[in-house]
């Protein structure tokens, strides 16, 4: 092999003219090989782009023996001249001069032979599925979205604030937490009344994996002004739906001096920014996914960017749903004031009634978390959920209760303990403040058009599954 600097397929495809006529050095995995006795064509992919680079092997230069081992899934290193392609489907190709085979992939054993595997099959082969076109596209978009999120907040002067993954508090108060313990679970120490004695545990108290970084995020916001978190969260709910994971990533901005309307403006601007970023930077991958899974994908993305979100109080939303029921629309779950909306209700409002994303506000306090600011009616709280087509709830947030006495009362009502540190933000220099949480994988569901949340994260965790 000659001493030539390696180029990725993405680099070559971005500026083919720069490389045409000169020798290139490329490395990657073989997607397919086809041809005849005289010439063989290899589609090479190195993960840098959805696009394959065509490598042409002239069989007067390469032996059958060599090429026999160049099968789907094998990894190779090629040097040769980049030339304008004669054939259809690609603008340039490499005329192979040198070939090195790094690793073969026995065709009788390598599972990703043919195209068009089902998502279910690929989920069973989750350790190899990043090598498929579909997952390559999804994972590149996932990266781009993470970058866009950091860029959005950084450019706005928000600070990335790291909240703990192991915590002693339960933010959402739903009790759906995984316990983090080093106690001998076969034979744990017990208190006199027979309960597990967590004072003997690793941290000297019961600790769990976090369901949200919000409460700690509020400590950051009431010092730094505007912060955001971006990290994994864990929920031990037994939800086997295409929209729930047991481990998912969440982005939680928290802003001092923001009221609910400011919070809604930010949420709308933020999500539109992310989607516009995908349209501007991920079109190759989006077009691939659109072509294979969801013909309306691009249109749907543009639609969200181009339209104002509807802002609607919960009570109005219920009225619209009740009207729909009266005129014969059937729902699986009942509709009445006070009910926690199901995804079918959310999607009705978005997809059938308004045909636009909806920000639903002012929910009954009983169905929302303790930290939300109570409205003057004493019945509803300043919550806001952003509802999206195909997804339902994509963002959940609220203005926070900044009044010490009201917050203390809600904490006591719910029997929460150990919250003095949180209450201190309201005891010392309390300010109106707001925030929200965007489910990263729900955003990715929307942007990629994938149907199941298990297919937009490399290693999904859900009830009954913890592979790798
Ligand atoms: O509505 P949630 O539970 O809100 C909170 O956790 C707040 N502490 C956020 C805040 O105000 N800082 O969750 C926020 C979002 C949901 O809207 C949804 O997109 C996503 O997180 N989410 C899930 N995504 C995947 N799997 C699950 N099990 C999810 N649960 C919530
Ligand atoms: Mg929610």
GROMACS .gro file of C-alpha atoms and ligand atoms in nm:
model
  500
    1UNK     CA    1   0.000   0.000   0.000
    2UNK     CA    2   0.115   0.350  -0.081
    3UNK     CA    3   0.147   0.632   0.166
    4UNK     CA    4  -0.180   0.816   0.091
    5UNK     CA    5  -0.393   0.991   0.353
    6UNK     CA    6  -0.724   0.815   0.404
    7UNK     CA    7  -1.040   0.997   0.292
    8UNK     CA    8  -1.383   0.913   0.428
    9UNK     CA    9  -1.665   0.849   0.184
   10UNK     CA   10  -1.837   1.162   0.318
   11UNK     CA   11  -1.530   1.372   0.243
   12UNK     CA   12  -1.510   1.239  -0.111
   13UNK     CA   13  -1.882   1.280  -0.180
   14UNK     CA   14  -1.885   1.631  -0.041
   15UNK     CA   15  -1.629   1.745  -0.298
   16UNK     CA   16  -1.568   1.477  -0.562
   17UNK     CA   17  -1.396   1.723  -0.797
   18UNK     CA   18  -1.119   1.772  -0.543
   19UNK     CA   19  -1.032   1.401  -0.556
   20UNK     CA   20  -1.112   1.312  -0.916
   21UNK     CA   21  -0.806   1.214  -1.115
   22UNK     CA   22  -0.597   1.142  -0.806
   23UNK     CA   23  -0.537   0.829  -0.600
   24UNK     CA   24  -0.753   0.790  -0.294
   25UNK     CA   25  -0.723   0.566   0.011
   26UNK     CA   26  -1.056   0.439   0.145
   27UNK     CA   27  -1.158   0.194   0.416
   28UNK     CA   28  -1.496   0.054   0.503
   29UNK     CA   29  -1.741  -0.234   0.499
   30UNK     CA   30  -1.873  -0.403   0.190
   31UNK     CA   31  -2.246  -0.356   0.141
   32UNK     CA   32  -2.274  -0.556  -0.182
   33UNK     CA   33  -2.059  -0.702  -0.456
   34UNK     CA   34  -2.183  -0.778  -0.804
   35UNK     CA   35  -2.041  -0.807  -1.155
   36UNK     CA   36  -1.914  -1.060  -1.408
   37UNK     CA   37  -1.598  -1.246  -1.508
   38UNK     CA   38  -1.423  -0.929  -1.618
   39UNK     CA   39  -1.523  -0.668  -1.366
   40UNK     CA   40  -1.668  -0.659  -1.015
   41UNK     CA   41  -1.839  -0.368  -0.840
   42UNK     CA   42  -1.828  -0.324  -0.465
   43UNK     CA   43  -2.051  -0.080  -0.278
   44UNK     CA   44  -1.836   0.044   0.010
   45UNK     CA   45  -1.979   0.214   0.316
   46UNK     CA   46  -1.773   0.354   0.602
   47UNK     CA   47  -2.050   0.498   0.817
   48UNK     CA   48  -1.960   0.860   0.744
   49UNK     CA   49  -2.261   0.901   0.513
   50UNK     CA   50  -2.559   0.706   0.385
   51UNK     CA   51  -2.389   0.710   0.045
   52UNK     CA   52  -2.183   0.416  -0.074
   53UNK     CA   53  -1.867   0.457  -0.276
   54UNK     CA   54  -1.845   0.229  -0.578
   55UNK     CA   55  -1.515   0.042  -0.613
   56UNK     CA   56  -1.442  -0.116  -0.949
   57UNK     CA   57  -1.221  -0.426  -0.956
   58UNK     CA   58  -1.075  -0.517  -1.293
   59UNK     CA   59  -1.035  -0.895  -1.281
   60UNK     CA   60  -0.726  -0.886  -1.494
   61UNK     CA   61  -0.559  -0.724  -1.191
   62UNK     CA   62  -0.730  -0.906  -0.903
   63UNK     CA   63  -0.762  -1.278  -0.856
   64UNK     CA   64  -1.091  -1.455  -0.806
   65UNK     CA   65  -0.951  -1.583  -0.478
   66UNK     CA   66  -0.907  -1.228  -0.347
   67UNK     CA   67  -1.252  -1.114  -0.445
   68UNK     CA   68  -1.426  -1.426  -0.321
   69UNK     CA   69  -1.352  -1.308   0.031
   70UNK     CA   70  -1.492  -0.961  -0.038
   71UNK     CA   71  -1.849  -1.036   0.064
   72UNK     CA   72  -2.125  -0.838   0.229
   73UNK     CA   73  -2.009  -0.729   0.574
   74UNK     CA   74  -1.637  -0.781   0.518
   75UNK     CA   75  -1.401  -0.491   0.586
   76UNK     CA   76  -1.153  -0.372   0.327
   77UNK     CA   77  -0.890  -0.113   0.250
   78UNK     CA   78  -0.859   0.006  -0.108
   79UNK     CA   79  -0.634   0.242  -0.296
   80UNK     CA   80  -0.695   0.354  -0.649
   81UNK     CA   81  -0.780   0.640  -0.877
   82UNK     CA   82  -1.106   0.827  -0.831
   83UNK     CA   83  -1.266   0.867  -1.173
   84UNK     CA   84  -1.593   0.993  -1.312
   85UNK     CA   85  -1.831   0.699  -1.324
   86UNK     CA   86  -1.965   0.560  -1.650
   87UNK     CA   87  -2.253   0.387  -1.481
   88UNK     CA   88  -2.579   0.515  -1.343
   89UNK     CA   89  -2.637   0.579  -0.973
   90UNK     CA   90  -2.305   0.739  -0.882
   91UNK     CA   91  -2.101   1.030  -1.008
   92UNK     CA   92  -1.759   0.891  -0.919
   93UNK     CA   93  -1.600   0.554  -0.852
   94UNK     CA   94  -1.264   0.416  -0.749
   95UNK     CA   95  -1.061   0.210  -0.996
   96UNK     CA   96  -0.908  -0.031  -0.748
   97UNK     CA   97  -0.529  -0.056  -0.760
   98UNK     CA   98  -0.456  -0.216  -0.423
   99UNK     CA   99  -0.676  -0.425  -0.196
  100UNK     CA  100  -0.624  -0.524   0.165
  101UNK     CA  101  -0.886  -0.737   0.340
  102UNK     CA  102  -0.911  -0.661   0.710
  103UNK     CA  103  -1.181  -0.908   0.803
  104UNK     CA  104  -1.409  -1.144   0.620
  105UNK     CA  105  -1.776  -1.207   0.704
  106UNK     CA  106  -1.886  -1.560   0.627
  107UNK     CA  107  -2.200  -1.528   0.410
  108UNK     CA  108  -2.351  -1.835   0.577
  109UNK     CA  109  -2.325  -1.668   0.917
  110UNK     CA  110  -2.338  -1.290   0.875
  111UNK     CA  111  -2.700  -1.199   0.952
  112UNK     CA  112  -2.729  -0.875   0.754
  113UNK     CA  113  -2.713  -1.031   0.410
  114UNK     CA  114  -3.010  -0.917   0.220
  115UNK     CA  115  -3.180  -0.582   0.227
  116UNK     CA  116  -3.520  -0.515   0.369
  117UNK     CA  117  -3.501  -0.685   0.709
  118UNK     CA  118  -3.792  -0.611   0.937
  119UNK     CA  119  -3.741  -0.378   1.230
  120UNK     CA  120  -3.826  -0.668   1.462
  121UNK     CA  121  -3.552  -0.883   1.311
  122UNK     CA  122  -3.303  -0.600   1.341
  123UNK     CA  123  -3.401  -0.541   1.704
  124UNK     CA  124  -3.295  -0.899   1.771
  125UNK     CA  125  -2.964  -0.823   1.603
  126UNK     CA  126  -2.929  -0.490   1.780
  127UNK     CA  127  -2.555  -0.540   1.820
  128UNK     CA  128  -2.510  -0.532   1.440
  129UNK     CA  129  -2.797  -0.311   1.326
  130UNK     CA  130  -2.591   0.013   1.331
  131UNK     CA  131  -2.434  -0.130   1.013
  132UNK     CA  132  -2.759  -0.111   0.822
  133UNK     CA  133  -2.853   0.190   0.611
  134UNK     CA  134  -3.156   0.259   0.826
  135UNK     CA  135  -2.975   0.263   1.158
  136UNK     CA  136  -2.678   0.446   1.012
  137UNK     CA  137  -2.919   0.720   0.906
  138UNK     CA  138  -3.099   0.726   1.241
  139UNK     CA  139  -2.776   0.736   1.441
  140UNK     CA  140  -2.624   1.013   1.233
  141UNK     CA  141  -2.942   1.216   1.278
  142UNK     CA  142  -2.930   1.141   1.650
  143UNK     CA  143  -2.581   1.286   1.665
  144UNK     CA  144  -2.680   1.593   1.465
  145UNK     CA  145  -2.977   1.659   1.693
  146UNK     CA  146  -2.760   1.636   2.005
  147UNK     CA  147  -2.520   1.885   1.851
  148UNK     CA  148  -2.804   2.118   1.746
  149UNK     CA  149  -2.944   2.115   2.099
  150UNK     CA  150  -2.614   2.216   2.255
  151UNK     CA  151  -2.567   2.481   1.988
  152UNK     CA  152  -2.915   2.625   2.039
  153UNK     CA  153  -2.870   2.669   2.411
  154UNK     CA  154  -2.508   2.778   2.396
  155UNK     CA  155  -2.593   3.048   2.141
  156UNK     CA  156  -2.870   3.171   2.372
  157UNK     CA  157  -2.639   3.200   2.672
  158UNK     CA  158  -2.772   2.895   2.857
  159UNK     CA  159  -2.525   2.691   3.063
  160UNK     CA  160  -2.503   2.313   3.037
  161UNK     CA  161  -2.560   2.202   3.396
  162UNK     CA  162  -2.484   1.847   3.506
  163UNK     CA  163  -2.739   1.698   3.738
  164UNK     CA  164  -2.681   1.368   3.916
  165UNK     CA  165  -2.792   1.034   3.778
  166UNK     CA  166  -2.795   0.881   4.122
  167UNK     CA  167  -3.032   1.076   4.341
  168UNK     CA  168  -3.220   1.062   4.667
  169UNK     CA  169  -3.524   1.253   4.539
  170UNK     CA  170  -3.816   1.157   4.315
  171UNK     CA  171  -3.885   1.451   4.086
  172UNK     CA  172  -4.201   1.335   3.917
  173UNK     CA  173  -4.332   1.178   4.238
  174UNK     CA  174  -4.457   0.879   4.044
  175UNK     CA  175  -4.250   0.628   4.239
  176UNK     CA  176  -4.131   0.473   3.914
  177UNK     CA  177  -3.765   0.465   4.013
  178UNK     CA  178  -3.493   0.204   3.993
  179UNK     CA  179  -3.319   0.157   4.326
  180UNK     CA  180  -2.939   0.184   4.326
  181UNK     CA  181  -2.811  -0.033   4.606
  182UNK     CA  182  -2.515  -0.243   4.711
  183UNK     CA  183  -2.711  -0.418   4.987
  184UNK     CA  184  -2.730  -0.796   4.977
  185UNK     CA  185  -3.078  -0.823   4.831
  186UNK     CA  186  -3.106  -1.188   4.935
  187UNK     CA  187  -3.052  -1.090   5.293
  188UNK     CA  188  -3.074  -0.714   5.349
  189UNK     CA  189  -3.024  -0.552   5.691
  190UNK     CA  190  -3.358  -0.470   5.851
  191UNK     CA  191  -3.484  -0.206   6.090
  192UNK     CA  192  -3.676  -0.304   6.404
  193UNK     CA  193  -4.007  -0.278   6.220
  194UNK     CA  194  -3.886  -0.518   5.951
  195UNK     CA  195  -3.820  -0.268   5.671
  196UNK     CA  196  -3.499  -0.274   5.466
  197UNK     CA  197  -3.246  -0.062   5.655
  198UNK     CA  198  -3.110   0.171   5.389
  199UNK     CA  199  -2.901   0.358   5.646
  200UNK     CA  200  -2.664   0.063   5.607
  201UNK     CA  201  -2.661   0.104   5.227
  202UNK     CA  202  -2.376   0.251   5.021
  203UNK     CA  203  -2.491   0.613   5.050
  204UNK     CA  204  -2.630   0.583   5.404
  205UNK     CA  205  -2.984   0.626   5.267
  206UNK     CA  206  -3.198   0.493   4.986
  207UNK     CA  207  -3.075   0.611   4.645
  208UNK     CA  208  -3.230   0.573   4.302
  209UNK     CA  209  -3.157   0.642   3.938
  210UNK     CA  210  -3.300   0.979   3.844
  211UNK     CA  211  -3.629   1.020   3.656
  212UNK     CA  212  -3.549   1.385   3.579
  213UNK     CA  213  -3.278   1.640   3.652
  214UNK     CA  214  -3.530   1.917   3.701
  215UNK     CA  215  -3.517   1.972   4.077
  216UNK     CA  216  -3.140   1.999   4.075
  217UNK     CA  217  -3.168   2.202   3.753
  218UNK     CA  218  -3.374   2.456   3.947
  219UNK     CA  219  -3.079   2.500   4.184
  220UNK     CA  220  -2.868   2.584   3.880
  221UNK     CA  221  -3.122   2.822   3.725
  222UNK     CA  222  -3.171   3.015   4.049
  223UNK     CA  223  -2.799   3.085   4.046
  224UNK     CA  224  -2.688   3.098   3.681
  225UNK     CA  225  -3.012   3.230   3.530
  226UNK     CA  226  -3.066   2.993   3.239
  227UNK     CA  227  -2.939   2.637   3.236
  228UNK     CA  228  -3.017   2.316   3.056
  229UNK     CA  229  -2.948   1.954   3.130
  230UNK     CA  230  -2.904   1.682   2.870
  231UNK     CA  231  -2.861   1.334   3.002
  232UNK     CA  232  -3.012   0.991   3.052
  233UNK     CA  233  -3.312   0.939   3.277
  234UNK     CA  234  -3.459   0.617   3.403
  235UNK     CA  235  -3.818   0.515   3.458
  236UNK     CA  236  -3.929   0.182   3.595
  237UNK     CA  237  -4.284   0.203   3.458
  238UNK     CA  238  -4.415  -0.108   3.294
  239UNK     CA  239  -4.500   0.075   2.971
  240UNK     CA  240  -4.471  -0.143   2.663
  241UNK     CA  241  -4.557   0.118   2.403
  242UNK     CA  242  -4.383   0.244   2.090
  243UNK     CA  243  -4.322   0.573   2.274
  244UNK     CA  244  -4.175   0.461   2.608
  245UNK     CA  245  -3.828   0.352   2.710
  246UNK     CA  246  -3.700   0.261   3.056
  247UNK     CA  247  -3.382   0.455   2.983
  248UNK     CA  248  -3.423   0.765   2.771
  249UNK     CA  249  -3.244   1.094   2.725
  250UNK     CA  250  -3.402   1.419   2.825
  251UNK     CA  251  -3.318   1.785   2.768
  252UNK     CA  252  -3.439   2.005   3.052
  253UNK     CA  253  -3.392   2.381   3.026
  254UNK     CA  254  -3.475   2.578   3.340
  255UNK     CA  255  -3.499   2.957   3.336
  256UNK     CA  256  -3.511   3.210   3.616
  257UNK     CA  257  -3.755   3.498   3.554
  258UNK     CA  258  -3.947   3.308   3.282
  259UNK     CA  259  -4.324   3.288   3.317
  260UNK     CA  260  -4.537   3.029   3.143
  261UNK     CA  261  -4.573   3.232   2.819
  262UNK     CA  262  -4.194   3.276   2.796
  263UNK     CA  263  -4.160   2.904   2.855
  264UNK     CA  264  -4.397   2.825   2.567
  265UNK     CA  265  -4.215   3.065   2.335
  266UNK     CA  266  -3.884   2.898   2.416
  267UNK     CA  267  -4.021   2.546   2.370
  268UNK     CA  268  -4.164   2.633   2.030
  269UNK     CA  269  -3.851   2.812   1.913
  270UNK     CA  270  -3.631   2.529   2.040
  271UNK     CA  271  -3.814   2.247   1.872
  272UNK     CA  272  -3.844   2.436   1.545
  273UNK     CA  273  -3.471   2.507   1.557
  274UNK     CA  274  -3.391   2.138   1.599
  275UNK     CA  275  -3.614   2.037   1.310
  276UNK     CA  276  -3.480   2.311   1.086
  277UNK     CA  277  -3.129   2.198   1.174
  278UNK     CA  278  -3.215   1.847   1.061
  279UNK     CA  279  -3.361   1.980   0.734
  280UNK     CA  280  -3.048   2.187   0.674
  281UNK     CA  281  -2.790   1.927   0.770
  282UNK     CA  282  -2.932   1.574   0.750
  283UNK     CA  283  -3.116   1.572   0.420
  284UNK     CA  284  -2.935   1.266   0.277
  285UNK     CA  285  -3.038   1.056   0.572
  286UNK     CA  286  -3.387   1.203   0.598
  287UNK     CA  287  -3.451   1.140   0.229
  288UNK     CA  288  -3.340   0.779   0.266
  289UNK     CA  289  -3.575   0.726   0.561
  290UNK     CA  290  -3.855   0.908   0.384
  291UNK     CA  291  -3.821   0.693   0.076
  292UNK     CA  292  -3.820   0.368   0.273
  293UNK     CA  293  -4.058   0.432   0.560
  294UNK     CA  294  -4.254   0.750   0.546
  295UNK     CA  295  -4.324   0.937   0.225
  296UNK     CA  296  -4.469   1.239   0.410
  297UNK     CA  297  -4.172   1.286   0.639
  298UNK     CA  298  -4.016   1.594   0.485
  299UNK     CA  299  -4.351   1.760   0.439
  300UNK     CA  300  -4.437   1.697   0.805
  301UNK     CA  301  -4.105   1.843   0.922
  302UNK     CA  302  -4.151   2.154   0.711
  303UNK     CA  303  -4.506   2.189   0.831
  304UNK     CA  304  -4.398   2.209   1.195
  305UNK     CA  305  -4.129   2.463   1.120
  306UNK     CA  306  -4.365   2.682   0.916
  307UNK     CA  307  -4.666   2.692   1.146
  308UNK     CA  308  -4.742   2.850   1.480
  309UNK     CA  309  -4.830   2.604   1.752
  310UNK     CA  310  -5.182   2.631   1.891
  311UNK     CA  311  -5.196   2.736   2.257
  312UNK     CA  312  -5.494   2.593   2.435
  313UNK     CA  313  -5.603   2.554   2.798
  314UNK     CA  314  -5.674   2.196   2.905
  315UNK     CA  315  -6.036   2.286   2.985
  316UNK     CA  316  -6.088   2.395   2.624
  317UNK     CA  317  -5.917   2.079   2.503
  318UNK     CA  318  -6.158   1.866   2.705
  319UNK     CA  319  -6.451   2.061   2.563
  320UNK     CA  320  -6.332   1.989   2.208
  321UNK     CA  321  -6.288   1.621   2.287
  322UNK     CA  322  -6.632   1.600   2.448
  323UNK     CA  323  -6.784   1.759   2.139
  324UNK     CA  324  -6.607   1.500   1.927
  325UNK     CA  325  -6.747   1.219   2.141
  326UNK     CA  326  -7.095   1.371   2.108
  327UNK     CA  327  -7.065   1.370   1.732
  328UNK     CA  328  -6.970   1.006   1.729
  329UNK     CA  329  -6.590   0.995   1.753
  330UNK     CA  330  -6.494   0.683   1.949
  331UNK     CA  331  -6.201   0.676   2.192
  332UNK     CA  332  -6.067   0.379   2.382
  333UNK     CA  333  -6.039   0.583   2.706
  334UNK     CA  334  -6.307   0.809   2.856
  335UNK     CA  335  -6.298   1.189   2.829
  336UNK     CA  336  -6.403   1.416   3.117
  337UNK     CA  337  -6.261   1.717   3.299
  338UNK     CA  338  -5.989   1.589   3.532
  339UNK     CA  339  -5.879   1.295   3.321
  340UNK     CA  340  -5.513   1.250   3.233
  341UNK     CA  341  -5.525   1.260   2.853
  342UNK     CA  342  -5.428   0.948   2.664
  343UNK     CA  343  -5.217   0.962   2.354
  344UNK     CA  344  -5.526   0.906   2.136
  345UNK     CA  345  -5.683   1.224   2.280
  346UNK     CA  346  -5.367   1.425   2.230
  347UNK     CA  347  -5.336   1.306   1.875
  348UNK     CA  348  -5.700   1.381   1.803
  349UNK     CA  349  -5.647   1.746   1.898
  350UNK     CA  350  -5.331   1.770   1.689
  351UNK     CA  351  -5.407   1.555   1.386
  352UNK     CA  352  -5.781   1.577   1.346
  353UNK     CA  353  -5.893   1.900   1.508
  354UNK     CA  354  -5.621   2.163   1.470
  355UNK     CA  355  -5.388   1.998   1.219
  356UNK     CA  356  -5.103   2.169   1.401
  357UNK     CA  357  -4.886   2.107   1.707
  358UNK     CA  358  -5.071   2.209   2.022
  359UNK     CA  359  -4.940   2.343   2.352
  360UNK     CA  360  -5.193   2.240   2.613
  361UNK     CA  361  -5.181   2.443   2.935
  362UNK     CA  362  -5.341   2.476   3.277
  363UNK     CA  363  -5.406   2.113   3.365
  364UNK     CA  364  -5.592   2.002   3.678
  365UNK     CA  365  -5.345   2.000   3.965
  366UNK     CA  366  -5.432   1.642   4.062
  367UNK     CA  367  -5.278   1.497   3.748
  368UNK     CA  368  -4.959   1.701   3.752
  369UNK     CA  369  -4.645   1.707   3.966
  370UNK     CA  370  -4.621   1.892   4.299
  371UNK     CA  371  -4.380   2.162   4.180
  372UNK     CA  372  -4.612   2.329   3.928
  373UNK     CA  373  -4.743   2.678   4.002
  374UNK     CA  374  -5.102   2.689   4.119
  375UNK     CA  375  -5.333   2.915   3.919
  376UNK     CA  376  -5.564   3.163   4.090
  377UNK     CA  377  -5.861   2.928   4.034
  378UNK     CA  378  -5.702   2.694   4.291
  379UNK     CA  379  -5.782   2.398   4.064
  380UNK     CA  380  -5.537   2.413   3.777
  381UNK     CA  381  -5.161   2.447   3.753
  382UNK     CA  382  -4.943   2.632   3.506
  383UNK     CA  383  -4.842   2.321   3.317
  384UNK     CA  384  -4.769   2.303   2.947
  385UNK     CA  385  -4.744   1.992   2.734
  386UNK     CA  386  -4.640   2.021   2.371
  387UNK     CA  387  -4.836   1.772   2.161
  388UNK     CA  388  -4.712   1.657   1.822
  389UNK     CA  389  -4.855   1.469   1.527
  390UNK     CA  390  -4.781   1.094   1.540
  391UNK     CA  391  -4.611   1.131   1.880
  392UNK     CA  392  -4.854   1.289   2.126
  393UNK     CA  393  -4.663   1.447   2.414
  394UNK     CA  394  -4.313   1.546   2.310
  395UNK     CA  395  -4.246   1.810   2.579
  396UNK     CA  396  -4.375   1.840   2.934
  397UNK     CA  397  -4.308   2.150   3.140
  398UNK     CA  398  -4.447   2.421   3.362
  399UNK     CA  399  -4.399   2.741   3.549
  400UNK     CA  400  -4.279   2.641   3.895
  401UNK     CA  401  -4.444   2.727   4.225
  402UNK     CA  402  -4.215   2.994   4.366
  403UNK     CA  403  -4.420   3.068   4.677
  404UNK     CA  404  -4.267   2.890   4.975
  405UNK     CA  405  -4.590   2.831   5.168
  406UNK     CA  406  -4.786   2.698   4.870
  407UNK     CA  407  -4.503   2.471   4.765
  408UNK     CA  408  -4.451   2.343   5.120
  409UNK     CA  409  -4.821   2.266   5.143
  410UNK     CA  410  -4.811   2.060   4.821
  411UNK     CA  411  -4.501   1.874   4.933
  412UNK     CA  412  -4.666   1.789   5.265
  413UNK     CA  413  -4.991   1.689   5.093
  414UNK     CA  414  -4.797   1.435   4.889
  415UNK     CA  415  -4.600   1.313   5.188
  416UNK     CA  416  -4.264   1.398   5.029
  417UNK     CA  417  -3.971   1.421   5.270
  418UNK     CA  418  -3.610   1.536   5.250
  419UNK     CA  419  -3.699   1.836   5.031
  420UNK     CA  420  -3.553   2.113   5.249
  421UNK     CA  421  -3.274   2.177   5.003
  422UNK     CA  422  -3.534   2.232   4.728
  423UNK     CA  423  -3.749   2.455   4.947
  424UNK     CA  424  -3.444   2.670   5.020
  425UNK     CA  425  -3.464   2.808   4.663
  426UNK     CA  426  -3.801   2.953   4.770
  427UNK     CA  427  -3.680   3.061   5.114
  428UNK     CA  428  -3.386   3.263   4.987
  429UNK     CA  429  -3.432   3.502   4.698
  430UNK     CA  430  -3.716   3.313   4.531
  431UNK     CA  431  -3.800   3.413   4.172
  432UNK     CA  432  -4.061   3.320   3.916
  433UNK     CA  433  -3.910   3.051   3.700
  434UNK     CA  434  -4.006   2.789   3.444
  435UNK     CA  435  -3.871   2.498   3.250
  436UNK     CA  436  -3.957   2.194   3.048
  437UNK     CA  437  -3.833   1.853   2.944
  438UNK     CA  438  -3.800   1.734   2.586
  439UNK     CA  439  -3.780   1.358   2.540
  440UNK     CA  440  -3.483   1.321   2.307
  441UNK     CA  441  -3.602   0.994   2.155
  442UNK     CA  442  -3.951   1.135   2.097
  443UNK     CA  443  -3.792   1.419   1.902
  444UNK     CA  444  -3.596   1.160   1.706
  445UNK     CA  445  -3.911   0.960   1.636
  446UNK     CA  446  -4.056   1.270   1.481
  447UNK     CA  447  -3.749   1.372   1.284
  448UNK     CA  448  -3.670   1.025   1.150
  449UNK     CA  449  -4.027   0.912   1.091
  450UNK     CA  450  -3.949   0.581   1.264
  451UNK     CA  451  -4.248   0.408   1.419
  452UNK     CA  452  -4.098   0.268   1.737
  453UNK     CA  453  -3.890   0.448   1.998
  454UNK     CA  454  -3.678   0.134   2.038
  455UNK     CA  455  -3.538   0.206   1.692
  456UNK     CA  456  -3.403   0.554   1.757
  457UNK     CA  457  -3.162   0.468   2.041
  458UNK     CA  458  -2.863   0.235   1.992
  459UNK     CA  459  -2.932   0.014   2.292
  460UNK     CA  460  -3.297   0.032   2.397
  461UNK     CA  461  -3.400  -0.065   2.749
  462UNK     CA  462  -3.760  -0.166   2.805
  463UNK     CA  463  -3.945  -0.410   3.028
  464UNK     CA  464  -3.795  -0.754   2.981
  465UNK     CA  465  -3.499  -0.635   2.776
  466UNK     CA  466  -3.151  -0.528   2.880
  467UNK     CA  467  -2.914  -0.660   2.613
  468UNK     CA  468  -2.544  -0.568   2.608
  469LIG     O1  469  -4.346   1.497   3.121
  469LIG     P1  470  -4.222   1.448   3.191
  469LIG     O2  471  -4.236   1.335   3.286
  469LIG     O3  472  -4.161   1.577   3.261
  469LIG     C1  473  -4.054   1.582   3.344
  469LIG     O4  474  -3.980   1.490   3.371
  469LIG     C2  475  -4.025   1.721   3.393
  469LIG     N1  476  -3.936   1.709   3.509
  469LIG     C3  477  -3.968   1.804   3.281
  469LIG     C4  478  -3.936   1.944   3.323
  469LIG     O5  479  -4.027   2.022   3.342
  469LIG     N2  480  -3.810   1.976   3.339
  469LIG     O6  481  -4.114   1.407   3.081
  469LIG     C5  482  -4.071   1.501   2.985
  469LIG     C6  483  -4.066   1.439   2.848
  469LIG     C7  484  -4.202   1.391   2.797
  469LIG     O7  485  -4.275   1.496   2.740
  469LIG     C8  486  -4.160   1.288   2.694
  469LIG     O8  487  -4.122   1.349   2.573
  469LIG     C9  488  -4.037   1.229   2.756
  469LIG     O9  489  -3.986   1.321   2.849
  469LIG     N3  490  -4.064   1.100   2.824
  469LIG    C10  491  -4.028   0.979   2.778
  469LIG     N4  492  -3.962   0.943   2.667
  469LIG    C11  493  -3.938   0.812   2.648
  469LIG     N5  494  -3.974   0.715   2.735
  469LIG    C12  495  -4.041   0.746   2.849
  469LIG     N6  496  -4.073   0.650   2.936
  469LIG    C13  497  -4.069   0.883   2.875
  469LIG     N7  498  -4.130   0.950   2.976
  469LIG    C14  499  -4.125   1.081   2.943
  470LIG    MG1  500  -4.542   1.456   3.098
   0.00000   0.00000   0.00000
